[in-house]
Every structure is written in C-alpha cells, then in structure tokens.
Amino acid sequence: MLENPKRYTITAALPYTNGPIHIGHLAGVYVPSDIYARYLRLQGKDVAFICGSDEHGVAISMKAKKEGITPQQVIDKYDGIIRKSFEDFGISFDNYSRTSSEIHHKTASEFFKKLYDNGDFIEETTEQLYDAKADQFLADRFVTGTCPKCDNPEAYGDQCEKCGSTLNATDLINPKSTITGETPILKSTKHWFLPLNRYESFLKEWVLEGHKNDWKPNVYGQVKSWVDGGLEPRAVTRDLDWGIDVPVEGAEGKKLYVWFDAPIGYISSTKEWATREGKDWEPYWKDADTKLVHFIGKDNIVFHCIIFPAMLKAEGSYILPDNVPANEFLNLEGNKLSTSKNWAVWLHEYLQDFPEKQDALRYALTANAPETKDNDFTWKDFQARNNNELAAIFGNFINRVVVLTNKYYNGIVPTPNEFTEVDEQTLAELKAYPAVISSSIERYRFREALGELMNVARLGNKYLADEEPWKMVKENPARVQTQMYVALQIASALAVLSEPFLPFTAKKLSNILKIDALGWNDVTTKTDLLPAGHQIGQAEILFAQIEDAEIQKQLDKLEATKTANKVENAKAEPQKDIITFEDFAKVDLRIGTIIEAEKMPKANKLLVLKVDTGIDVRTIVSGIAEHFTPEEVVGKRVTVLVNLAPRALRGVESEGMLLLTNNAEGKLVFVNPDAEGVINGAMIS
C-alpha cells in the first residue's frame, strides 16, 4: 500500500450505455468512489476522479436491435440520461468521457498496436459459434445456454449471472442464438489473444503476496481462485460490427473486444481531462508516487485485478492499482436488480418522486452498502433511515442549535465563558472524529465511516440534552453562552465532515451557518470553527419526513412491475392431444347470464349459481368463491358448457360448467379475450 502519495487517480467502472443508472450502480460503485474523492479533496489532495460511458460491445448492439434504432442512437440517448443522473446525485467526477470519442479510439488503438508490435499477443484461428441464419459470428451476449458449472439454463456466453462464473460461449450446454433462436454451428475465425498464463507468476507476487493484508477478502479470494485454477489466453478481438477497428493488417471486419478497450477508457478520459485543464496526464498513470484505485462491482473483479493489470504490465510504462475495493451486489425488496425485467429504482425516476432528496438515498445506500456481502434495499428501511436517523438525529440537532442561537443571540455566535470538564471533553471528542472517520474511509469501510459521522450528530444531541440550555438560559445566561458556542462548533464540524457523504446537506448547512473554505483537518486543528461574533442564518429543514403514502406508491410501482413481468414471461400450456371435428361437435357452448348467486354453506371455494342459458334456467356449482363475491357475478354474461353430465357437489346437482381462465396474477377471469391480463394461449377450463 502506497504511503503518502503525491496524487490520486480514482476510477469508477464505466457504465454501459444500454440503459439508465439504478440504485445498484450507485451503491456498488459511484457513491463509494465519490465519498473517497470528496474526502481526499477536503484534505487538499491532488485528485483525478475519472469515469465515462462504455459505448462498445454487444450490450449496445442488442439494445439497438431491440429498439429498432442504430447503436449510435442508443449510446447518445443513454449517455445523456446517465450523465444527468450522476450530476443530479452529486457524483463529482473530474472527467466523464465516452469510449466512442476520438481520443479513446486513438488511445485504445495505440495501446493494442504497442502490444502487437512487442509480440505480446498470440494469433490463433479458432472455432467460434456462428448463426448461419443471421449470417454472423455470435458475440458472447448473443448466445444463451446451460451453465456447465451450476446448470442455470439462462447463462450468457461470457458469464453465468446465477453462479458468477466467467465462461466462453463454447462452454455452454445447448447454446442458442438470441438473434434467431437457432442452434449455432462452429466456424473458423482468426483472432488475437492475450496469453494470461504468462502473467501468473507476476499476479501471484503482486496480488497474492503483495496485497494479502490490504485488499478486501472478496476481491483477494476471487483473484486467488482464478490464479490457482490456471490462467489461459483470452481473446482481445471479436467479430463484431460495432466497436474500435483492430488496427493491424488482416483484421478487416474485426473489433477490439470491449473488455480490452473499456478499461483503457480510464486512460483516455484522463487524457481528455488533462488537456482541458492544462495538465500533464502521464504522472496520473505512470508515476510511482500516484495511488491508483479502481471502484467496481464484483462482476468486474477479474477484469480489473487480472486482465487489465496484465495489459498494463505488458505495456510496461504504467503503474498498477493500489487497491480495487469491489462491492458485492445490492438486491431490491428481496429480488435481484434487473435492468431487463425493470426490477430497479432508476435514479432519474427517483428524483421525480423524491425531489431534493438525493442525500436521503445516498445515506440509505451507504448505510446498507454491500461491502462484504450482498445486501437488500427496501423502501421501508429507506424511510426509517431518513426519518429515524437523518431527520431525528442529524436534522434535529442542527435545528435546535440554529433556532436557539437565533432566539437567544439574534444568530450571532456567543463568546464562551469558562469551559467545564464536560465542555472540554466534548470538544476533545469532536476533534478526534476526523481521524476516526479518515481511518474508515482509507480502509474503504464507508458504511463504518458514515456511522462515525452520525456519532458526531449524536454527540451534539447528547450534549444539548444533558446541558439543557433552554432551562438554564434565565438562571445562568453566561453558562448558556458557552453551551451554545460548543454546540455551534459541533454543527460546523458536521458541515465539513458530512460533505463526502451528504454533499447537498453539507452545502445547505454551510449556507445556514455562513461558513466556507473549511478543510477536513480544520476540525481537529482549529480552535474556532465558528468564531464568537460570527453571524449565522435562519433554520431550514434539512431532512423532511417521508410519509407512508410515498413509500406505498413505490411498493405499488414494484408490484405493477412484477405483474407486467408475469404477463411478459407467461408461457402457454402445451397443446392437448388432437381431436376430430366430430369430437368438438359434441361440445355445446352457450352464452348465459347469472341471475342468482350465493355461497355454498361450509365451502370456501364454491358458489351456487342460477344461470339463464337461453334454453332453460339451471343450477351450476362453480369453484370461484375465492375470486368473486356473489354480488359481483350477478348479471354477468358467461360462456356455459351446457351438455356436461350433471354432477352432485355437496348435495347440490350442478348442470353444466362456466368457462374461465387465469390472468397473469393468477386471478380467475370469465372467458373474454379482451379481459385485462389474459394472454394468448391462456387455457380455458
């Protein structure tokens, strides 16, 4: 681990521009990296916080095909949405670029060419999956099949999302093309491979020995598993129609594999930033005094801890990451977040429902961050954290301090008198907090760091509750001056220390207290964060309560998504055995009207109905009582099988059958092709 670096290069995983950003992305990568970058800036460090849109590869092509537009239209659409989401949530990138930019194409091509010229690649002709009907080689995400490791029938050609295994498309059992549904064939094609096996000893020394004690166990363990299992050459080119051209002769129609070009996007984005700011980009990537940190999700560990370092090692002039603090996954209400199934909380939609509550979400996601294991986001927990922690602890303390200062002193910080032991102990404890929070942040324990920040607010609340200045103000006003002075120092410290975690709140609080230009270490070193005589502003609500109705709206939205997914994924029952026309002609179906209905005594499922069939009025017993009340069905026009043999049910003879089906929610509906939720292929029974 690099001690006292001169500068920091912080990268956040490049989001795919095939959809918007959701809370899983925010919790896994972008809030932790933003906390880290903001914290370092508050310490006066030289920071380059780098990201950009990942705009090549199969995910983009798949989205374009699905939406019937071009890949360029896809990336332009989602790049705009993603950029605005990051801006709206205060993710403070120094540069956010695009891998479709000219500077990236040039940087990636030059990187590939240098490795090619150095003889670092293996050129091989291999058998790849090919869709004869579509007349194209199938990139990994255009192939699905059964995972050879966990038997998941919906694994992709590059990864099984159920067990997390990285795969080759040819590993899949019973592969199918997602383009045509056909079974692909094997066809020869030439590609270039990075021989990862050459770097096994380097990776063992660098990661397994060098970072045994400072990398997160989930990251270290995954790297160890890969290296111990033996590394194999990995293709760096693909037969695709969207991406960066392979810049060598004989590679017409081939593109750089997205996993090869995407991490180079960090470098090209840094170049773009440095050019704009009049800086030299190279020290941020090539100076041994630079600390490089990659923030990613666990699905990217192999690329950032094995493949990209091998690429950098092969190139020869780049530094290696000091740490890769990958997070696990965040689930939503007990289910895995899924872009394709719309099971997500999209950031741009969140702000429509919860305007100006960015910090409430940042707080909830950090407090429940999946740092060591998968965690679950629930709307009830989100509400509780906002109301019971942010509002009741942080907001309550600030409100009391500001209101009392304005009430007693017209908003002017009072001059303290003699400090008691309690005052001195409280101020000493306050001065210790920056180091405590720093220790957690620098070990990438952001959840722990946030807990310590809230302890500062708890310190303030306890001090006020114990000292009770509102009771003492008449009998000992000199003592209250000291009490309020101490409380205002805690409030000022919160304005500084909360900035990495709650940037919008920190800004609002700084405006209320009318302070600026305070740094992280000032909380420890300065005698007066808010000097006596300083004028503060009026109180504002920092955290409004979130009501039950707002949460129910979100739960209803997710329930609607579940229903929509059931409809979309509903499958018809297999066709029954073939019958003859003569068999069908025996069936007598009539339109009827239910004219009376009552529940069958001691039978939860049965209704006794009187039905006018047009030829008579007859009794029919139907097992629909759990779905309909007697009042609901009277007057309903129904389809009746009238020539079904009579059958006694609980002593009542039933002379026929009503025809019904189930909708996607499993609710019975009377046979009517226009009924909501009835899919093609729904079985009538």
XYZ file of C-alpha atoms in Angstrom, residues 94-600:
507
model
C -13.287 15.416 -12.633
C -13.961 13.999 -16.072
C -16.735 11.908 -17.580
C -15.858 10.831 -21.122
C -17.133 8.427 -23.791
C -15.411 5.435 -25.358
C -16.871 6.495 -28.707
C -14.717 9.650 -28.581
C -11.841 10.175 -30.980
C -9.285 10.379 -28.152
C -10.388 6.994 -26.837
C -10.308 5.272 -30.247
C -6.791 6.644 -30.733
C -5.601 5.663 -27.232
C -7.029 2.134 -27.410
C -5.665 1.562 -30.926
C -2.196 2.742 -29.916
C -2.256 0.546 -26.809
C -3.206 -2.517 -28.863
C -0.614 -1.701 -31.536
C 2.206 -1.411 -28.995
C 1.402 -4.826 -27.513
C 1.038 -6.244 -31.026
C 4.389 -4.825 -32.143
C 6.038 -6.164 -28.977
C 4.770 -9.655 -29.770
C 2.596 -9.807 -26.665
C -0.381 -11.382 -28.471
C -0.971 -14.875 -29.790
C -2.650 -15.108 -33.197
C -4.921 -18.129 -33.500
C -7.619 -19.492 -35.762
C -10.316 -20.981 -33.574
C -13.808 -22.395 -33.816
C -16.431 -19.849 -32.781
C -20.206 -20.043 -32.591
C -21.852 -18.850 -35.787
C -25.526 -18.214 -36.562
C -25.983 -19.461 -40.116
C -29.463 -17.971 -40.414
C -28.275 -14.491 -39.335
C -25.016 -14.994 -41.257
C -22.809 -13.735 -38.441
C -20.497 -14.864 -35.677
C -22.172 -14.661 -32.297
C -20.639 -12.417 -29.671
C -20.934 -13.824 -26.168
C -24.107 -11.973 -25.191
C -25.876 -13.162 -28.330
C -25.629 -16.726 -27.017
C -27.519 -18.293 -24.130
C -27.448 -21.836 -22.857
C -26.999 -24.013 -19.792
C -24.122 -23.125 -17.476
C -21.702 -26.066 -17.225
C -20.987 -25.223 -13.573
C -24.413 -24.654 -11.977
C -26.900 -25.848 -14.658
C -28.541 -22.427 -14.932
C -30.436 -22.697 -18.256
C -30.193 -18.935 -18.946
C -26.417 -18.359 -18.779
C -24.778 -15.988 -21.260
C -21.807 -16.797 -23.445
C -19.450 -14.772 -21.255
C -20.905 -15.174 -17.787
C -23.441 -17.023 -15.683
C -25.300 -14.425 -13.652
C -26.569 -17.089 -11.246
C -23.245 -18.507 -10.029
C -20.992 -15.663 -11.222
C -18.719 -17.899 -13.299
C -16.918 -16.356 -16.262
C -17.460 -18.507 -19.351
C -16.642 -18.876 -23.010
C -19.611 -19.172 -25.351
C -18.391 -22.597 -26.468
C -18.624 -23.817 -22.845
C -22.422 -23.549 -22.836
C -24.565 -26.677 -22.997
C -27.331 -26.499 -25.628
C -26.412 -22.983 -26.846
C -28.989 -20.886 -28.692
C -28.647 -17.699 -30.714
C -30.575 -14.827 -29.162
C -30.898 -13.290 -32.628
C -32.780 -16.086 -34.382
C -33.264 -18.775 -31.718
C -31.294 -21.193 -33.892
C -28.672 -23.595 -32.584
C -25.342 -22.087 -33.687
C -22.641 -24.001 -35.517
C -18.882 -23.831 -35.102
C -16.967 -21.911 -37.748
C -13.296 -20.969 -38.053
C -12.161 -17.377 -37.493
C -8.835 -15.677 -36.727
C -8.303 -13.645 -33.555
C -5.612 -12.259 -31.287
C -5.246 -13.455 -27.696
C -3.559 -12.049 -24.593
C -1.670 -15.005 -23.043
C -2.671 -14.523 -19.410
C -0.765 -17.660 -18.451
C 2.475 -15.701 -18.975
C 1.487 -13.402 -16.115
C 0.670 -15.991 -13.450
C 3.915 -15.522 -11.503
C 3.571 -11.732 -11.688
C -0.022 -11.895 -10.387
C 0.939 -14.267 -7.583
C 3.684 -11.917 -6.419
C 1.755 -8.679 -6.916
C -1.693 -9.678 -5.585
C -1.458 -12.924 -3.650
C 1.685 -11.922 -1.783
C 1.748 -8.134 -2.071
C -1.900 -7.401 -1.238
C -2.763 -10.247 1.093
C -3.416 -7.907 4.008
C -4.931 -4.777 2.467
C -7.317 -5.958 -0.275
C -10.879 -6.896 0.597
C -11.327 -10.646 1.208
C -13.968 -10.993 -1.535
C -11.586 -9.436 -4.090
C -8.487 -11.283 -2.945
C -10.385 -14.579 -2.807
C -11.715 -14.278 -6.341
C -8.276 -13.405 -7.729
C -6.698 -16.314 -5.864
C -9.311 -18.707 -7.198
C -8.628 -17.607 -10.773
C -4.851 -17.731 -10.479
C -4.836 -21.055 -8.613
C -7.102 -22.512 -11.293
C -4.597 -21.662 -14.013
C -4.939 -18.782 -16.459
C -5.454 -19.228 -20.182
C -5.038 -16.949 -23.222
C -8.027 -14.658 -23.678
C -9.213 -13.172 -26.968
C -8.763 -9.399 -27.334
C -10.615 -9.162 -30.662
C -14.084 -10.144 -31.816
C -16.153 -10.489 -34.981
C -18.496 -7.541 -34.419
C -19.989 -4.663 -36.351
C -19.787 -2.113 -33.509
C -16.597 -1.025 -31.765
C -12.991 0.007 -32.422
C -11.366 -1.429 -35.536
C -8.446 -3.766 -34.887
C -5.535 -1.620 -36.160
C -3.487 -4.282 -37.950
C -3.409 -5.719 -41.437
C -5.591 -8.769 -41.991
C -8.108 -7.781 -39.305
C -10.807 -6.338 -41.544
C -14.289 -6.652 -40.035
C -12.917 -7.290 -36.549
C -13.179 -5.043 -33.495
C -11.344 -4.755 -30.199
C -13.112 -6.846 -27.595
C -14.982 -4.468 -25.269
C -13.240 -5.740 -22.136
C -9.932 -4.773 -23.751
C -10.923 -1.268 -24.843
C -13.158 -0.287 -21.889
C -10.501 -0.106 -19.125
C -8.276 1.880 -21.480
C -11.178 4.344 -21.296
C -9.858 5.384 -17.878
C -6.615 6.451 -19.536
C -8.252 8.257 -22.468
C -10.656 10.035 -20.088
C -7.678 11.197 -18.007
C -6.008 12.493 -21.177
C -9.177 14.403 -22.065
C -9.324 15.953 -18.572
C -5.630 16.872 -18.546
C -5.880 18.549 -21.953
C -8.842 20.613 -20.794
C -7.185 21.595 -17.503
C -3.736 22.261 -18.986
C -2.157 19.380 -17.063
C 0.184 16.532 -17.935
C -1.799 13.288 -17.842
C 1.154 10.912 -17.578
C 2.008 11.338 -13.864
C -1.543 10.209 -13.026
C -0.866 6.875 -14.736
C 2.894 6.456 -14.838
C 4.384 7.991 -11.681
C 5.206 5.597 -8.839
C 4.068 8.270 -6.353
C 0.496 8.090 -7.708
C -2.100 5.980 -5.919
C -4.435 4.304 -8.429
C -7.736 2.976 -7.049
C -10.432 1.201 -9.112
C -14.015 1.242 -7.761
C -16.056 -1.567 -9.320
C -18.754 -4.174 -8.681
C -17.840 -7.792 -8.011
C -18.704 -8.833 -11.578
C -15.714 -6.791 -12.786
C -13.062 -8.153 -10.419
C -11.397 -10.433 -12.952
C -11.071 -7.628 -15.499
C -9.577 -5.091 -13.066
C -7.420 -7.415 -10.972
C -6.124 -9.860 -13.575
C -6.706 -8.825 -17.188
C -6.190 -5.032 -17.081
C -3.099 -5.329 -14.825
C -1.693 -7.913 -17.254
C -2.299 -5.435 -20.091
C -0.573 -2.645 -18.137
C 2.315 -4.948 -17.227
C 2.719 -5.953 -20.878
C 2.743 -2.313 -21.996
C 5.423 -1.609 -19.421
C 5.128 2.084 -18.559
C 2.002 2.178 -16.364
C 1.533 1.893 -12.611
C -0.698 -0.817 -11.150
C -3.741 -0.255 -8.919
C -3.003 0.159 -5.234
C -6.442 -1.205 -4.404
C -9.621 -2.461 -6.063
C -12.314 -2.185 -3.358
C -15.077 -4.028 -5.219
C -18.508 -4.222 -3.630
C -20.970 -7.097 -3.742
C -24.482 -6.733 -5.231
C -27.491 -4.823 -3.935
C -30.875 -6.506 -4.194
C -34.248 -4.755 -4.247
C -37.082 -5.902 -1.967
C -35.639 -9.416 -1.817
C -35.056 -9.857 -5.551
C -32.002 -9.338 -7.726
C -31.882 -5.986 -9.507
C -32.546 -6.496 -13.199
C -32.445 -3.935 -15.981
C -34.164 -6.255 -18.451
C -37.003 -7.003 -16.016
C -37.336 -3.359 -14.924
C -36.798 -4.509 -11.339
C -34.911 -1.424 -10.254
C -35.123 2.042 -8.792
C -33.965 4.285 -11.623
C -32.199 7.421 -10.468
C -33.946 9.774 -12.876
C -37.338 8.432 -11.731
C -36.399 8.586 -8.035
C -35.890 12.346 -8.202
C -39.299 12.794 -9.794
C -40.901 11.139 -6.757
C -38.453 12.447 -4.122
C -37.259 15.864 -5.327
C -34.223 17.270 -3.490
C -33.810 14.048 -1.516
C -30.570 12.910 -3.129
C -28.820 12.714 0.225
C -31.571 10.568 1.727
C -30.828 7.944 -0.918
C -27.036 8.392 -0.703
C -27.315 7.900 3.052
C -29.521 4.797 2.856
C -27.308 3.189 0.215
C -24.123 3.872 2.168
C -25.603 2.744 5.499
C -26.673 -0.504 3.820
C -23.750 -0.793 1.387
C -22.973 -4.307 0.089
C -19.317 -4.016 1.111
C -18.719 -7.610 2.189
C -21.901 -9.421 1.141
C -24.995 -8.875 -0.983
C -27.465 -6.586 0.777
C -31.123 -5.758 0.283
C -32.643 -2.314 -0.303
C -36.199 -1.964 0.943
C -38.382 1.114 0.808
C -39.372 0.692 4.458
C -35.720 0.703 5.519
C -35.110 3.775 3.349
C -37.991 5.563 5.079
C -36.794 4.533 8.542
C -33.233 5.706 7.900
C -34.466 9.079 6.670
C -36.998 9.649 9.436
C -35.316 7.975 12.423
C -31.687 8.790 11.679
C -31.212 11.719 9.297
C -34.214 13.728 10.485
C -34.370 12.641 14.129
C -30.628 12.723 14.881
C -28.723 14.921 12.393
C -31.540 17.296 11.406
C -32.908 17.584 14.931
C -29.539 18.615 16.371
C -28.883 21.253 13.720
C -32.396 22.660 14.024
C -32.132 23.058 17.803
C -28.721 24.738 17.611
C -29.713 27.204 14.881
C -33.122 28.023 16.365
C -31.705 28.641 19.857
C -28.796 30.741 18.529
C -31.249 32.971 16.681
C -33.619 33.086 19.645
C -31.008 33.936 22.288
C -28.397 35.886 20.319
C -30.057 37.033 17.073
C -27.961 34.500 15.192
C -24.575 35.732 16.466
C -22.151 33.128 17.836
C -21.807 33.942 21.545
C -18.495 34.466 23.314
C -17.824 31.443 25.524
C -17.062 31.776 29.188
C -15.158 29.299 31.318
C -15.216 25.736 29.942
C -16.307 22.960 32.272
C -14.858 19.471 32.148
C -17.884 18.378 30.082
C -17.237 21.149 27.537
C -13.562 20.303 27.206
C -14.276 16.586 26.941
C -16.941 17.198 24.268
C -14.644 19.437 22.198
C -11.764 16.954 22.547
C -14.025 14.133 21.375
C -15.131 16.281 18.434
C -11.527 16.942 17.394
C -10.836 13.192 17.392
C -13.600 12.335 14.919
C -11.838 13.368 11.662
C -9.076 10.835 12.316
C -11.615 8.134 13.218
C -13.667 8.741 10.061
C -10.474 9.011 7.965
C -9.302 5.631 9.181
C -12.530 4.011 8.000
C -12.584 5.815 4.621
C -8.950 4.992 3.893
C -9.726 1.314 4.514
C -12.749 1.642 2.170
C -15.186 1.000 5.025
C -17.663 3.663 4.036
C -20.565 2.198 5.982
C -18.457 2.308 9.132
C -17.329 5.867 8.327
C -20.932 7.009 7.910
C -21.782 5.512 11.293
C -18.995 7.604 12.861
C -20.313 10.732 11.143
C -23.721 10.126 12.719
C -21.959 9.707 16.067
C -20.846 13.342 15.743
C -24.519 14.335 15.488
C -25.285 12.038 18.442
C -22.502 13.748 20.395
C -24.240 17.076 19.764
C -27.682 15.791 20.716
C -26.364 14.239 23.926
C -24.537 17.441 24.859
C -27.671 19.560 24.432
C -29.902 17.001 26.173
C -27.534 16.810 29.177
C -26.845 20.554 29.406
C -30.415 21.754 28.727
C -29.592 25.378 27.787
C -33.320 26.136 27.360
C -33.789 25.537 31.075
C -30.654 27.388 32.170
C -30.949 30.482 29.992
C -32.761 32.543 32.640
C -30.849 31.470 35.750
C -27.336 31.303 34.238
C -27.118 33.064 30.840
C -23.293 33.158 30.992
C -23.211 29.364 31.130
C -25.612 29.119 28.149
C -23.246 31.234 26.044
C -20.588 28.542 26.468
C -23.050 25.729 25.837
C -24.271 27.268 22.594
C -20.734 28.038 21.491
C -19.768 24.368 21.954
C -22.909 23.173 20.150
C -22.159 25.510 17.230
C -18.646 24.049 16.905
C -20.198 20.577 16.574
C -22.653 21.891 13.965
C -19.755 23.430 11.989
C -17.811 20.164 12.149
C -20.832 18.350 10.740
C -20.923 20.764 7.798
C -17.352 19.718 6.938
C -17.369 16.019 7.817
C -20.711 15.296 6.127
C -19.603 16.700 2.751
C -18.253 13.410 1.291
C -21.389 11.512 2.308
C -24.164 14.133 2.119
C -22.893 16.872 -0.209
C -26.247 18.606 -0.698
C -26.876 18.695 3.048
C -23.341 19.921 3.723
C -23.833 22.794 1.292
C -27.196 23.718 2.793
C -25.751 23.553 6.313
C -22.731 25.651 5.316
C -25.127 28.245 3.903
C -27.157 28.274 7.128
C -24.004 28.680 9.225
C -22.477 31.038 6.624
C -19.140 29.246 6.565
C -16.838 28.297 3.713
C -13.256 27.274 2.996
C -13.006 24.856 5.919
C -10.992 21.703 5.284
C -11.134 18.243 6.818
C -8.201 18.773 9.181
C -9.518 22.141 10.377
C -11.989 20.260 12.570
C -9.028 18.881 14.507
C -6.594 21.796 14.387
C -8.698 24.973 14.538
C -9.683 26.410 17.894
C -12.740 28.157 16.472
C -14.581 26.642 13.533
C -17.218 29.298 14.132
C -15.639 32.242 15.984
C -17.526 34.342 18.501
C -19.288 37.227 16.809
C -19.934 35.282 13.593
C -23.435 35.767 12.152
C -25.380 32.651 11.127
C -28.592 32.388 9.125
C -32.069 31.119 9.872
C -33.010 27.481 10.412
C -34.141 25.331 7.492
C -35.420 21.770 7.472
C -32.514 19.593 6.346
C -34.463 16.341 6.142
C -38.223 16.318 5.651
C -40.164 13.314 6.923
C -41.063 10.710 4.295
C -44.693 9.669 4.670
C -46.163 6.171 4.423
C -48.146 7.127 1.308
C -44.928 7.995 -0.559
C -43.447 4.609 0.286
C -46.629 2.766 -0.641
C -46.510 4.425 -4.055
C -43.064 2.903 -4.638
C -44.188 -0.526 -3.439
C -47.212 -0.347 -5.743
C -44.926 0.544 -8.645
C -42.794 -2.543 -7.969
C -45.904 -4.707 -7.663
C -47.032 -3.439 -11.071
C -43.611 -4.374 -12.445
C -43.993 -7.901 -11.047
C -47.373 -8.244 -12.747
C -46.029 -6.903 -16.041
C -43.130 -9.364 -15.891
C -45.526 -12.244 -15.270
C -47.558 -11.243 -18.306
C -44.463 -10.847 -20.462
C -42.952 -14.131 -19.333
C -46.179 -16.138 -19.174
C -45.999 -19.345 -21.168
C -48.949 -21.179 -22.632
C -49.651 -24.751 -21.586
C -48.679 -27.364 -24.201
C -51.389 -28.278 -26.688
C -53.529 -31.280 -25.767
C -53.975 -34.316 -27.980
C -55.539 -33.750 -31.394
C -59.327 -34.302 -31.558
C -61.582 -34.732 -34.553
C -64.271 -32.316 -35.667
C -66.816 -34.893 -34.578
C -65.343 -34.742 -31.030
C -65.632 -30.985 -30.994
C -69.159 -31.063 -32.401
C -70.280 -32.885 -29.260
C -69.449 -29.812 -27.146
C -72.450 -27.483 -26.669
C -71.332 -23.982 -25.625
C -73.982 -21.309 -24.946
C -73.981 -17.703 -23.790
C -75.772 -17.309 -20.482
C -76.456 -14.774 -17.726
C -76.026 -15.370 -13.995
C -79.319 -14.311 -12.388
C -78.759 -15.517 -8.794
C -75.691 -16.390 -6.694
C -74.995 -17.492 -3.140
C -72.121 -19.076 -1.236
C -72.244 -22.809 -0.632
